[in-house]
Coordinates of N, CA and C in Angstrom, one line a residue:
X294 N -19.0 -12.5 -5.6 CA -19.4 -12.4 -4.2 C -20.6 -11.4 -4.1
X295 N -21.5 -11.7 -3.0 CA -22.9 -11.2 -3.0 C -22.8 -10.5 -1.7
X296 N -23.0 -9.6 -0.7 CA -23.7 -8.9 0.1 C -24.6 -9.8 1.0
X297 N -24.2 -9.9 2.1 CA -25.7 -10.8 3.0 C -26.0 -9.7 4.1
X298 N -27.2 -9.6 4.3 CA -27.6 -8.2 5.0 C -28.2 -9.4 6.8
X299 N -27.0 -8.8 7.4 CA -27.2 -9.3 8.7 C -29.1 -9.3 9.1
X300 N -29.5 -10.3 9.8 CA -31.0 -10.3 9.9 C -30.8 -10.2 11.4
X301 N -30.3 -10.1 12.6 CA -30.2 -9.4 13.7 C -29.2 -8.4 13.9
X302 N -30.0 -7.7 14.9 CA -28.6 -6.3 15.2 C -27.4 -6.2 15.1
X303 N -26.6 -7.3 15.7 CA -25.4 -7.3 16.3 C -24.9 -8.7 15.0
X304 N -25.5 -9.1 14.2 CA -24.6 -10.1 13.5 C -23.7 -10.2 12.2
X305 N -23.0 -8.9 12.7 CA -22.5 -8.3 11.2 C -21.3 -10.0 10.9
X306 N -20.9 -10.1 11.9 CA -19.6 -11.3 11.5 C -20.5 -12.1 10.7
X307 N -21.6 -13.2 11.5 CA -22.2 -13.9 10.6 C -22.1 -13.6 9.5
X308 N -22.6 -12.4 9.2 CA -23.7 -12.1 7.6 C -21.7 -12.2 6.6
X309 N -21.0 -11.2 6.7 CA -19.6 -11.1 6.8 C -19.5 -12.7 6.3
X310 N -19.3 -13.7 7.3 CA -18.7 -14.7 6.6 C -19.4 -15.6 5.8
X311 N -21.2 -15.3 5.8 CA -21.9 -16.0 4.6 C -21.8 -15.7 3.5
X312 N -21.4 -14.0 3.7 CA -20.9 -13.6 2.3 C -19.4 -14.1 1.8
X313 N -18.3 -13.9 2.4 CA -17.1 -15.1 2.3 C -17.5 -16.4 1.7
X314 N -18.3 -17.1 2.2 CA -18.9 -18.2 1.9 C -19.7 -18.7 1.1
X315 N -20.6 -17.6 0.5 CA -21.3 -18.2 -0.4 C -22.9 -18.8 0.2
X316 N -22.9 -18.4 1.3 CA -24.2 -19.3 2.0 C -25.2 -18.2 2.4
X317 N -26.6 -18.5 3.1 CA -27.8 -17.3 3.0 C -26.9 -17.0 4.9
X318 N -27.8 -15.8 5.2 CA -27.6 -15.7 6.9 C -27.7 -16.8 7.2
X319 N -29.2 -17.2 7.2 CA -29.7 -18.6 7.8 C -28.8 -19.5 7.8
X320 N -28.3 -19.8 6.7 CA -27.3 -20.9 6.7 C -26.3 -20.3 7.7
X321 N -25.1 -19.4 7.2 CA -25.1 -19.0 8.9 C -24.7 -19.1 9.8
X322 N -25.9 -18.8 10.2 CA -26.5 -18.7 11.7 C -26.4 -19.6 12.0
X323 N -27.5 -20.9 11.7 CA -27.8 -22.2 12.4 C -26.1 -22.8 12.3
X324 N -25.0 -22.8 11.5 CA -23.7 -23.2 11.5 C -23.4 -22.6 12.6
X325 N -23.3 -21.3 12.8 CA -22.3 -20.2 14.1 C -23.0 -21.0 15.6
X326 N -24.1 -21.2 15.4 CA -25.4 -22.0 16.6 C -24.5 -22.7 16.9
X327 N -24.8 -23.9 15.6 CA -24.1 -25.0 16.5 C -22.5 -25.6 16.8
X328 N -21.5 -24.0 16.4 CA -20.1 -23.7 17.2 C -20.5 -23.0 18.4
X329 N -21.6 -22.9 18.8 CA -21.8 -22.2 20.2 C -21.9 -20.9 20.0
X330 N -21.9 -19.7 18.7 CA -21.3 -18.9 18.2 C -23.2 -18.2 18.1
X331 N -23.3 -16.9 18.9 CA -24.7 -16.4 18.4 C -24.4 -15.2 18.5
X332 N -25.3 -14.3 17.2 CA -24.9 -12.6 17.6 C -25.0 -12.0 18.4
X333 N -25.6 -12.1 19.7 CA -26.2 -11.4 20.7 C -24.9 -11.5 21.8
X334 N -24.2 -12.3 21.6 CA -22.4 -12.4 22.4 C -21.6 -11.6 21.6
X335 N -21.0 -10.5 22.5 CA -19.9 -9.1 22.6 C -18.6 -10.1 22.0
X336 N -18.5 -11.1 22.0 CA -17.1 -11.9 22.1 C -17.3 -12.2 20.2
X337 N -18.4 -11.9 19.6 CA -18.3 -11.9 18.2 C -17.9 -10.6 17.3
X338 N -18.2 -9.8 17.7 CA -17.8 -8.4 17.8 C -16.7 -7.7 18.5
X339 N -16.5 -8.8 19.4 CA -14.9 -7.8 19.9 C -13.8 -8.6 20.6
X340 N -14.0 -10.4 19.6 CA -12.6 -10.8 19.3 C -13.0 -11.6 17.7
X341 N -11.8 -11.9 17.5 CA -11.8 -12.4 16.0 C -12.2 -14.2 16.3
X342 N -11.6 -15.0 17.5 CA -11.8 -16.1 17.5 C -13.0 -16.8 16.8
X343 N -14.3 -15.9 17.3 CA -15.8 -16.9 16.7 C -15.9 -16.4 15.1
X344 N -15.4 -15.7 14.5 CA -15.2 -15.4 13.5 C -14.7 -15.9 12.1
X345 N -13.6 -16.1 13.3 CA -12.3 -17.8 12.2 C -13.0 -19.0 12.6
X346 N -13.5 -18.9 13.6 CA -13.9 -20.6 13.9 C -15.1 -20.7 12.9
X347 N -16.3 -20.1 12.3 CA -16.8 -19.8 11.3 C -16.2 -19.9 9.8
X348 N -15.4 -19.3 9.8 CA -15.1 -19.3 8.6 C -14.2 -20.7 8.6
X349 N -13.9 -21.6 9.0 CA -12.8 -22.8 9.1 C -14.4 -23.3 8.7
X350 N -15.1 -23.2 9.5 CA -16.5 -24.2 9.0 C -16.6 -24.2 7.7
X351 N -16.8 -23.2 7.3 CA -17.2 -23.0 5.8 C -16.2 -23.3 4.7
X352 N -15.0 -23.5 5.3 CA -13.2 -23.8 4.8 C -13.4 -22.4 3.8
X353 N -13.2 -21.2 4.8 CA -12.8 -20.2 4.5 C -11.7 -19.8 4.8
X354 N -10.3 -20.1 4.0 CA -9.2 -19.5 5.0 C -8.7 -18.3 5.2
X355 N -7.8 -17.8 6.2 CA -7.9 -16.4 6.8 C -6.5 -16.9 7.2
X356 N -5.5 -15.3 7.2 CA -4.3 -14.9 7.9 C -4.7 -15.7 9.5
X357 N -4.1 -15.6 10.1 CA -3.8 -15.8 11.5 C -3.9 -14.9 12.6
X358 N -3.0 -13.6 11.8 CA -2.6 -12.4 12.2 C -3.6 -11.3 11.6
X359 N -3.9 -10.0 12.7 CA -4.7 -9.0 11.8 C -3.1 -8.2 11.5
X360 N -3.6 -7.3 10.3 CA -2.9 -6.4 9.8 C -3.5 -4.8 10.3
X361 N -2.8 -4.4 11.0 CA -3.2 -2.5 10.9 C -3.3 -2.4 9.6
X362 N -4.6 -1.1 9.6 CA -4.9 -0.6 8.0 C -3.9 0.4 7.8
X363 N -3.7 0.6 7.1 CA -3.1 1.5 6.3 C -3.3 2.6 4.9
X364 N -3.8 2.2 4.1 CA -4.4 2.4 2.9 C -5.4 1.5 2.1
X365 N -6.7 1.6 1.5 CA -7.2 0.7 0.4 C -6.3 -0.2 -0.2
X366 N -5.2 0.7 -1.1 CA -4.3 0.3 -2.3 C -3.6 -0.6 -1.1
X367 N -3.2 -1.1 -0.1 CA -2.3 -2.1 0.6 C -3.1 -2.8 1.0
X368 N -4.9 -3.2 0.6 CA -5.3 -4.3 1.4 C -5.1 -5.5 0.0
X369 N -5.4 -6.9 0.4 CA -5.5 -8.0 -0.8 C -6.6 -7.5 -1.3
X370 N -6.6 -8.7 -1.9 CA -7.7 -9.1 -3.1 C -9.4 -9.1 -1.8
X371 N -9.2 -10.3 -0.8 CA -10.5 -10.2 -0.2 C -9.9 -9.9 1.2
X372 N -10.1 -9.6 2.2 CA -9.8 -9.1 3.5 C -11.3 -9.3 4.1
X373 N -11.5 -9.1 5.7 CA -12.1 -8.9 6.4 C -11.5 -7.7 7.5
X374 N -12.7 -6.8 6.9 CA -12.0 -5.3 7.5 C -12.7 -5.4 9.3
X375 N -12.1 -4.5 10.1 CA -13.1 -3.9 11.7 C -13.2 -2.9 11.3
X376 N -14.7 -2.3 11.3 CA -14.4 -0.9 11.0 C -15.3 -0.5 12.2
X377 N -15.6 0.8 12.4 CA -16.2 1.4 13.2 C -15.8 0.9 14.5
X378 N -14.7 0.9 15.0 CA -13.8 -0.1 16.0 C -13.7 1.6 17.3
X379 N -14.0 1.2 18.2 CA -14.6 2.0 19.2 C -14.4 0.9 20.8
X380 N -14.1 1.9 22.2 CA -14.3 1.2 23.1 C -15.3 1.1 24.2
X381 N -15.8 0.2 24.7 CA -17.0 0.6 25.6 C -16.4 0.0 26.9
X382 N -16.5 0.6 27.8 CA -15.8 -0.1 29.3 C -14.2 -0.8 29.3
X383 N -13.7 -0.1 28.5 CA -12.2 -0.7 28.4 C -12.1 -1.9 27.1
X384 N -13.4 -2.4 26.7 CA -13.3 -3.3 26.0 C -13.7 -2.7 24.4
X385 N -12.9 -3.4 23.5 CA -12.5 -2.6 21.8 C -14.1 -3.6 21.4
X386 N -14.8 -2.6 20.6 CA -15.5 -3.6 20.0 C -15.8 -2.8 18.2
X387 N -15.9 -3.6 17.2 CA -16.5 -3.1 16.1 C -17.5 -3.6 15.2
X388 N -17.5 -2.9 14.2 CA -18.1 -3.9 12.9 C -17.8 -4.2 11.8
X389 N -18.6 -6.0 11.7 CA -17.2 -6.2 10.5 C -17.8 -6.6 8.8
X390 N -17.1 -6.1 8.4 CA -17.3 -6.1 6.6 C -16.2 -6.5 5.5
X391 N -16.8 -7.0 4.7 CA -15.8 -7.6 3.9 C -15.2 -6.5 2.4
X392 N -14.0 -6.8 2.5 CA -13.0 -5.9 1.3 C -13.5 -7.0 0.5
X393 N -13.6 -6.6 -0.6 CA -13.3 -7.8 -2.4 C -12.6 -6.4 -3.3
X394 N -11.7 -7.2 -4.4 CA -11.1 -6.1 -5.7 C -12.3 -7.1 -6.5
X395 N -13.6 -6.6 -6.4 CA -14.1 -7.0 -7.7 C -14.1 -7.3 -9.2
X396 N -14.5 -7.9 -10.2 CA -14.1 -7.6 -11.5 C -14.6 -6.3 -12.2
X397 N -15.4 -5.4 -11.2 CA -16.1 -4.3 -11.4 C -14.9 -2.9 -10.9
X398 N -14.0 -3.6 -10.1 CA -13.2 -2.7 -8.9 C -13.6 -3.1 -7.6
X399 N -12.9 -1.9 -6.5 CA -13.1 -2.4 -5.3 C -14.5 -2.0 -4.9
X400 N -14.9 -2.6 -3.8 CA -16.0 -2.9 -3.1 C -16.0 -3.1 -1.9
X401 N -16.8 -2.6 -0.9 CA -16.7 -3.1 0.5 C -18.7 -3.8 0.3
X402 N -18.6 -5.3 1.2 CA -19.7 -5.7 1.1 C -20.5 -5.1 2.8
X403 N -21.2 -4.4 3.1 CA -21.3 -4.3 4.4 C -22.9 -4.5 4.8
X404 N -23.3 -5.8 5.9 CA -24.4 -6.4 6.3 C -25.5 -5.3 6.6
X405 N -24.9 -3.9 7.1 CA -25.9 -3.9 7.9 C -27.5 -3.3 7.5
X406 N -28.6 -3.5 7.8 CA -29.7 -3.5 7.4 C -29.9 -2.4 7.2
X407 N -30.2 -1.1 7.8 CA -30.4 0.1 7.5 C -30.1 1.0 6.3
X408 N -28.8 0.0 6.2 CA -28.0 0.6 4.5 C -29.0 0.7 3.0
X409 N -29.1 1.7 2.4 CA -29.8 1.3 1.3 C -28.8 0.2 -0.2
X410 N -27.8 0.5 0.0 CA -26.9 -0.1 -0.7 C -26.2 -0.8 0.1
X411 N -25.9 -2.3 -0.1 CA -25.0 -3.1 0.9 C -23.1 -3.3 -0.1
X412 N -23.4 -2.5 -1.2 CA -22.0 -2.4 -1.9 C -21.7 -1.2 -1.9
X413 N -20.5 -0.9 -1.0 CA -20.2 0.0 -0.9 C -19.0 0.5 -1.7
X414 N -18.8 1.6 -2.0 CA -17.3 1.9 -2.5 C -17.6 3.9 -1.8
X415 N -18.1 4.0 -1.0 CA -17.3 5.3 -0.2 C -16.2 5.0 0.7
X416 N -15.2 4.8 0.3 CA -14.3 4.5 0.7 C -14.0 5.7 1.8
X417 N -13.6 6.8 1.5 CA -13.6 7.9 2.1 C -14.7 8.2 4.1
X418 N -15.4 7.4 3.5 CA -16.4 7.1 5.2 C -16.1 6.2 5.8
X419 N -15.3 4.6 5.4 CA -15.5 4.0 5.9 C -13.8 4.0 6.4
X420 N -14.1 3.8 7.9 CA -13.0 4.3 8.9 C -12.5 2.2 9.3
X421 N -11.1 1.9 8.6 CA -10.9 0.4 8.8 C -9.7 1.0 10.1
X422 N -9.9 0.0 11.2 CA -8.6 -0.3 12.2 C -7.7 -0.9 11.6
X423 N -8.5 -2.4 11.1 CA -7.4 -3.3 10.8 C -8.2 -4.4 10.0
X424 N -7.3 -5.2 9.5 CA -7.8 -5.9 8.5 C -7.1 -7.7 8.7
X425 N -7.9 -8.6 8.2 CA -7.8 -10.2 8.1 C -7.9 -10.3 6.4
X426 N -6.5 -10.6 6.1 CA -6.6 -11.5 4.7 C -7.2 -12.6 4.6
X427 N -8.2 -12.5 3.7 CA -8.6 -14.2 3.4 C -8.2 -14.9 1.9
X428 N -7.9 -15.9 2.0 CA -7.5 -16.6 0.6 C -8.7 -16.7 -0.2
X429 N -8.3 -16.0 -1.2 CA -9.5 -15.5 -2.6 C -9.9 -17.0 -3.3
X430 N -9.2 -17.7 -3.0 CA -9.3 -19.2 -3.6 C -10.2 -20.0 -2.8
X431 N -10.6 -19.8 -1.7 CA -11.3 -20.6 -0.5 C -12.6 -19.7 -0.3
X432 N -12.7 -18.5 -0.9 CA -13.9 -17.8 -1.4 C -15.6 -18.4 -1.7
X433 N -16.4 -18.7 -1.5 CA -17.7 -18.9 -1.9 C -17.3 -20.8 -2.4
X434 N -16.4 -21.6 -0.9 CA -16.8 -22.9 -0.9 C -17.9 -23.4 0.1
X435 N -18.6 -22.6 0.8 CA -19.8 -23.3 1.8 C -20.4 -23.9 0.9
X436 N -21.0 -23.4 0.4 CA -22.2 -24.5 -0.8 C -22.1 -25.8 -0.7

């Protein structure tokens, strides 16, 4: 699994599930489009719905349920972490990045552009609320 570095501000889910998927942003994007689904809507960032409806596109499958974090060592194999999960006017919003136990170790893949490295393992910085299992087998089928 590869890293896709969000190409707008707010499109960490996108980039998030092209990397799940196997597909560029662009690819995507123009898919999230045409679910109705664009980064510049708070409802991609601060609910999971357009998120799963995405990843079903790509036949990425995903828990149902989020899990509260708890530790690294108790997430799966691949997850979709919230991190930086904060509220603005009553409403929870965060950003989202993907867990992998690489064949290297673990890894957090995270979009966002300003990063010089989009593979992370400071684990220690990065602050998860809660986490979405995704099935490691359903991994990098968009193609």
């Amino acid at each position: 699994m590869k890293p896709v570095v969000q190409r707008e501000r707010t499109g960490c889910g996108i980039a998030s599930v092209a990397a799940l998927a196997g597909v560029s942003y662009a690819q995507a994007k123009r898919a999230a489009n045409r679910l109705g689904i664009f980064a510049d809507d708070p409802r991609l960032w601060s609910e999971t719905r357009p998120v799963r409806e995405l990843m079903t596109r790509f036949r990425v499958h995903a828990a149902t349920s989020e899990t509260p974090f708890v530790s690294w060592a108790a997430l799966p194999d691949v997850a979709l972490l919230a991190i930086k999960w904060h509220r603005e006017k009553g409403r929870a919003f965060w950003h989202w990045v993907v867990f992998w136990r690489s064949p290297g170790g673990p890894v957090v893949l995270d979009s966002k552009q300003a990063l010089r490295r989009h593979v992370r393992t400071d684990f220690g910085r990065i602050k998860p609320k809660w986490w979405i299992a995704v099935n490691r087998a359903t991994v990098g089928r968009g193609r």
